mmCIF file of N, CA and C in Angstrom:
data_model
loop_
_atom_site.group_PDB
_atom_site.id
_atom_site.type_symbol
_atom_site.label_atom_id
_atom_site.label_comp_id
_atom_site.label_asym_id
_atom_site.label_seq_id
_atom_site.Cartn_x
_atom_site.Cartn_y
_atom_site.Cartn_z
ATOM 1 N N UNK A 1 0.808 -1.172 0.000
ATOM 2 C CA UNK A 1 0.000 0.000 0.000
ATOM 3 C C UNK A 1 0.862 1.251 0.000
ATOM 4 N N UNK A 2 0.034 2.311 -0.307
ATOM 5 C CA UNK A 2 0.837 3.836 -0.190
ATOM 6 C C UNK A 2 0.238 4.438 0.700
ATOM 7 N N UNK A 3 0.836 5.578 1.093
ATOM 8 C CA UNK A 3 0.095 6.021 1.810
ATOM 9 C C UNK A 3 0.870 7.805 1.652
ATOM 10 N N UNK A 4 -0.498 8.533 1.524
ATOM 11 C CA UNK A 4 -0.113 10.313 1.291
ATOM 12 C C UNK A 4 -0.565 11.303 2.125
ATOM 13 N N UNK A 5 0.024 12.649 2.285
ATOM 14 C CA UNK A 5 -0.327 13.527 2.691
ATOM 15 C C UNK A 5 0.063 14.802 2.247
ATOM 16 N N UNK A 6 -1.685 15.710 2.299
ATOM 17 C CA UNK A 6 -1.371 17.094 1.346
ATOM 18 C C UNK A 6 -0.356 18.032 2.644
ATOM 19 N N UNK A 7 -0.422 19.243 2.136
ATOM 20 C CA UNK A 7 0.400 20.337 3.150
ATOM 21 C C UNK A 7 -1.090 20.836 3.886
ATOM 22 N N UNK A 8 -0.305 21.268 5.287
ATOM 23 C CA UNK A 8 -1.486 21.741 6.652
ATOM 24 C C UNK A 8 -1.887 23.023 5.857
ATOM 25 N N UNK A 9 -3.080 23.301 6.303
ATOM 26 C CA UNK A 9 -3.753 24.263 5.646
ATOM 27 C C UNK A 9 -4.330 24.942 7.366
ATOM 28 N N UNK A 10 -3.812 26.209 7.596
ATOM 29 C CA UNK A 10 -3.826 26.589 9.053
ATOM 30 C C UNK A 10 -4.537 28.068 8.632
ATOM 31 N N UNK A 11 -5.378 27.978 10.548
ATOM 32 C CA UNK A 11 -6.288 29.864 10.108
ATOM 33 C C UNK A 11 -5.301 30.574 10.061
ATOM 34 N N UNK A 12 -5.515 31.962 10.151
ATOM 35 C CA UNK A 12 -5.035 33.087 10.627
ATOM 36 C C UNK A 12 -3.971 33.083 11.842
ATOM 37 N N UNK A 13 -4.298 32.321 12.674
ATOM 38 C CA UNK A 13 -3.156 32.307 13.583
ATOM 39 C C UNK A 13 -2.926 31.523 14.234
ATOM 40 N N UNK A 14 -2.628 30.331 13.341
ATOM 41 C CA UNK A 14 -1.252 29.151 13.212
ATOM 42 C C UNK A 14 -2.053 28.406 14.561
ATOM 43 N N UNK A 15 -3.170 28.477 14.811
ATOM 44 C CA UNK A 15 -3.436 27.588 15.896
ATOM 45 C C UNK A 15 -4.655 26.045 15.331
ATOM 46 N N UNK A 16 -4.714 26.209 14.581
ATOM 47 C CA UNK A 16 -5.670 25.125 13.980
ATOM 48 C C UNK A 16 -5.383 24.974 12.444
ATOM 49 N N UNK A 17 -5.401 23.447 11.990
ATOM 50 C CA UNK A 17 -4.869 23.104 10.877
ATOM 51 C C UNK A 17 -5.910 21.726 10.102
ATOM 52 N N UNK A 18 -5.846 21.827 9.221
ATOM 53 C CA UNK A 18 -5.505 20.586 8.389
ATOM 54 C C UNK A 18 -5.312 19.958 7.349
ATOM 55 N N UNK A 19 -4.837 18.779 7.701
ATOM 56 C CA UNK A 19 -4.660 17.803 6.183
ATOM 57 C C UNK A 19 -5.322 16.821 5.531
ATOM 58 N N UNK A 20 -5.201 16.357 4.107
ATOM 59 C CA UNK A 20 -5.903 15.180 4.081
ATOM 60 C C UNK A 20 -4.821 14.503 3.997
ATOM 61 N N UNK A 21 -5.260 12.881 4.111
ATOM 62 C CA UNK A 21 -4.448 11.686 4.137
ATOM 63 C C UNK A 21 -5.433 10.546 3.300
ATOM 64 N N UNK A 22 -4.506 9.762 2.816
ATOM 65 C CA UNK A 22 -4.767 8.968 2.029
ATOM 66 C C UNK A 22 -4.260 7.873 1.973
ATOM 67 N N UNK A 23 -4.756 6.143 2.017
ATOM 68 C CA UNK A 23 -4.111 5.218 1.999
ATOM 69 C C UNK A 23 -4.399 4.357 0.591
ATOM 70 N N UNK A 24 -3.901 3.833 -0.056
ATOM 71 C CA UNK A 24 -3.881 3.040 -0.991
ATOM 72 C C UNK A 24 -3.938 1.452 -1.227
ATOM 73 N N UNK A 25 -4.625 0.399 -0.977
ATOM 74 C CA UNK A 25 -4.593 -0.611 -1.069
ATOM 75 C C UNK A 25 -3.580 -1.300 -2.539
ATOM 76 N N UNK A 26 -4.527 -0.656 -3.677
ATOM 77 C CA UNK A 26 -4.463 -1.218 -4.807
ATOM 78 C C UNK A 26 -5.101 -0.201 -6.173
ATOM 79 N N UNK A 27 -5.307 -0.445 -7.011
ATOM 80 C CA UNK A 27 -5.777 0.639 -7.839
ATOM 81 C C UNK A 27 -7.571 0.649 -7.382
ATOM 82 N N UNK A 28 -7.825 0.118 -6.825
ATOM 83 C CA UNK A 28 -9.268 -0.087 -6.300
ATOM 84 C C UNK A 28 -9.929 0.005 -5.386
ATOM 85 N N UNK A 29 -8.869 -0.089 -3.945
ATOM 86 C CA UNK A 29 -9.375 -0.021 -2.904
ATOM 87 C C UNK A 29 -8.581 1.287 -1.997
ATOM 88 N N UNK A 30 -9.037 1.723 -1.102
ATOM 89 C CA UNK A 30 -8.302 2.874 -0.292
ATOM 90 C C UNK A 30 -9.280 3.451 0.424
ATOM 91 N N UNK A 31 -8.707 4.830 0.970
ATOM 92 C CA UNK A 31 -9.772 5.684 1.890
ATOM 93 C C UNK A 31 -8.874 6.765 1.792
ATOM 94 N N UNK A 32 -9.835 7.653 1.867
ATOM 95 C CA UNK A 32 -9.269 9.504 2.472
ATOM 96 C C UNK A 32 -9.442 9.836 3.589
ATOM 97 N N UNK A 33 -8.744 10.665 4.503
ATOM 98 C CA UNK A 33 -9.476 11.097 5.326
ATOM 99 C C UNK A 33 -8.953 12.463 5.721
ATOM 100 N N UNK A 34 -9.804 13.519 6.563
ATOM 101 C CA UNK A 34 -9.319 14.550 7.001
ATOM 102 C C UNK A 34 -8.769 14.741 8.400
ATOM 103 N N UNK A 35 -7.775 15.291 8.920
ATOM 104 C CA UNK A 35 -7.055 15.374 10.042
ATOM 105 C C UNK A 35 -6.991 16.718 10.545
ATOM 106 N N UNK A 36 -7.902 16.993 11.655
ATOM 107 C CA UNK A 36 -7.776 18.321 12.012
ATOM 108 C C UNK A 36 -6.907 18.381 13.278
ATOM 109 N N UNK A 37 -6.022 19.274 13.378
ATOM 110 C CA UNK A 37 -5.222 19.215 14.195
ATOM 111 C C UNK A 37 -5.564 20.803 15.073
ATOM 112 N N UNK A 38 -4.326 20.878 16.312
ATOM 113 C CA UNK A 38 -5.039 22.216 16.919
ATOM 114 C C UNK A 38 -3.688 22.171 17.947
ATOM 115 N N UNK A 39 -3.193 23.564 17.987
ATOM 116 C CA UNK A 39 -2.263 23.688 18.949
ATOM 117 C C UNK A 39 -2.204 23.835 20.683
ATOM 118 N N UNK A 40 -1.836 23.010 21.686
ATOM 119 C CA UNK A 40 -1.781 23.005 22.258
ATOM 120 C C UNK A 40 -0.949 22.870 23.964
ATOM 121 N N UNK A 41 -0.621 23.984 24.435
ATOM 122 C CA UNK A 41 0.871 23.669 25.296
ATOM 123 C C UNK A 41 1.824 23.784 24.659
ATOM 124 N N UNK A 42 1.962 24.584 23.623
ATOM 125 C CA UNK A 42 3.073 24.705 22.179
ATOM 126 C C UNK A 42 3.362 23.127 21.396
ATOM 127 N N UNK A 43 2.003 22.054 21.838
ATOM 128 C CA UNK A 43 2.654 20.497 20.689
ATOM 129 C C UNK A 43 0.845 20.577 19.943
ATOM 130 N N UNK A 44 1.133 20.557 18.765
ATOM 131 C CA UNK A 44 -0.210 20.004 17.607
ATOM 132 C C UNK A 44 -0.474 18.703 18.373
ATOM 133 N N UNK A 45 -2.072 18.530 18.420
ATOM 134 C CA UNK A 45 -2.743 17.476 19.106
ATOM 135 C C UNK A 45 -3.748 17.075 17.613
ATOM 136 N N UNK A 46 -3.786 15.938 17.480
ATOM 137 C CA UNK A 46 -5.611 15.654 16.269
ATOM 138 C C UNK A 46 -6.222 15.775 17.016
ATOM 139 N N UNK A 47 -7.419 16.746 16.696
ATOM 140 C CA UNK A 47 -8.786 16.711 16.819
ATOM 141 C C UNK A 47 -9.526 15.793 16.281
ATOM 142 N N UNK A 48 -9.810 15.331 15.470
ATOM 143 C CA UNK A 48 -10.405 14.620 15.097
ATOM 144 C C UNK A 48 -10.281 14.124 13.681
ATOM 145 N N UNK A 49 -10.529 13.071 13.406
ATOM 146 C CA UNK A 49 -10.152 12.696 11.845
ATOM 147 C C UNK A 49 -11.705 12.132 11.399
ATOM 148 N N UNK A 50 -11.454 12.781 10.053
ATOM 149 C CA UNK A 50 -13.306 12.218 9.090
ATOM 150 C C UNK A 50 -13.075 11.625 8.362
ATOM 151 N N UNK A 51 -13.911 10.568 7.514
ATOM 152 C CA UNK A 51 -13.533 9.612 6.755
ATOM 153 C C UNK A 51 -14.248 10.874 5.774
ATOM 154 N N UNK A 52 -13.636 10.916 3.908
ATOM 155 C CA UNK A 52 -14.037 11.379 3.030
ATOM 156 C C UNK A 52 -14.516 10.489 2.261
ATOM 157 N N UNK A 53 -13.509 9.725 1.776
ATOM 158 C CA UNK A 53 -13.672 8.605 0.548
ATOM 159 C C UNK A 53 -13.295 7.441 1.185
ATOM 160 N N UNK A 54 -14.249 6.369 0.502
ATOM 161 C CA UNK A 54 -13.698 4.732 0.663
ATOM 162 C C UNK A 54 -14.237 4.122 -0.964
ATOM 163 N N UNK A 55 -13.004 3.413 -1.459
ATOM 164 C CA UNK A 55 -13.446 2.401 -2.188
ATOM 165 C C UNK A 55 -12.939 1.137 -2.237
#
C-alpha cells in the first residue's frame, strides 16, 4: 500500500490546521481522510479525523 499527505492548511493564527491523508490498497481499494489538528501547550494534538472517501 501507499500512503499520502497534502500540506497543513492553518487559520489566521497558526493555531488550527488541516490535512488530508490517504491510503492506498491497490488501484481499487483505499480511503481519504481529514485530520484536524489544533495547537496546544506549544505540541499540535488531532482533533479529530473524518472519513471522506472509501473504495
Amino acid at each position: 500500500g501507499a500512503t499520502g499527505f497534502s500540506r497543513i492548511q492553518f487559520d489566521k493564527t497558526h493555531s488550527f490546521g488541516v490535512l488530508k491523508s490517504n491510503y492506498s490498497f491497490g488501484p481499487l481499494n483505499g480511503f481519504g481522510v481529514l485530520v484536524f489538528i489544533y495547537k496546544k501547550n506549544g505540541k499540535w494534538v488531532i482533533d479529530e479525523i473524518v472519513t471522506t472517501t472509501i473504495s
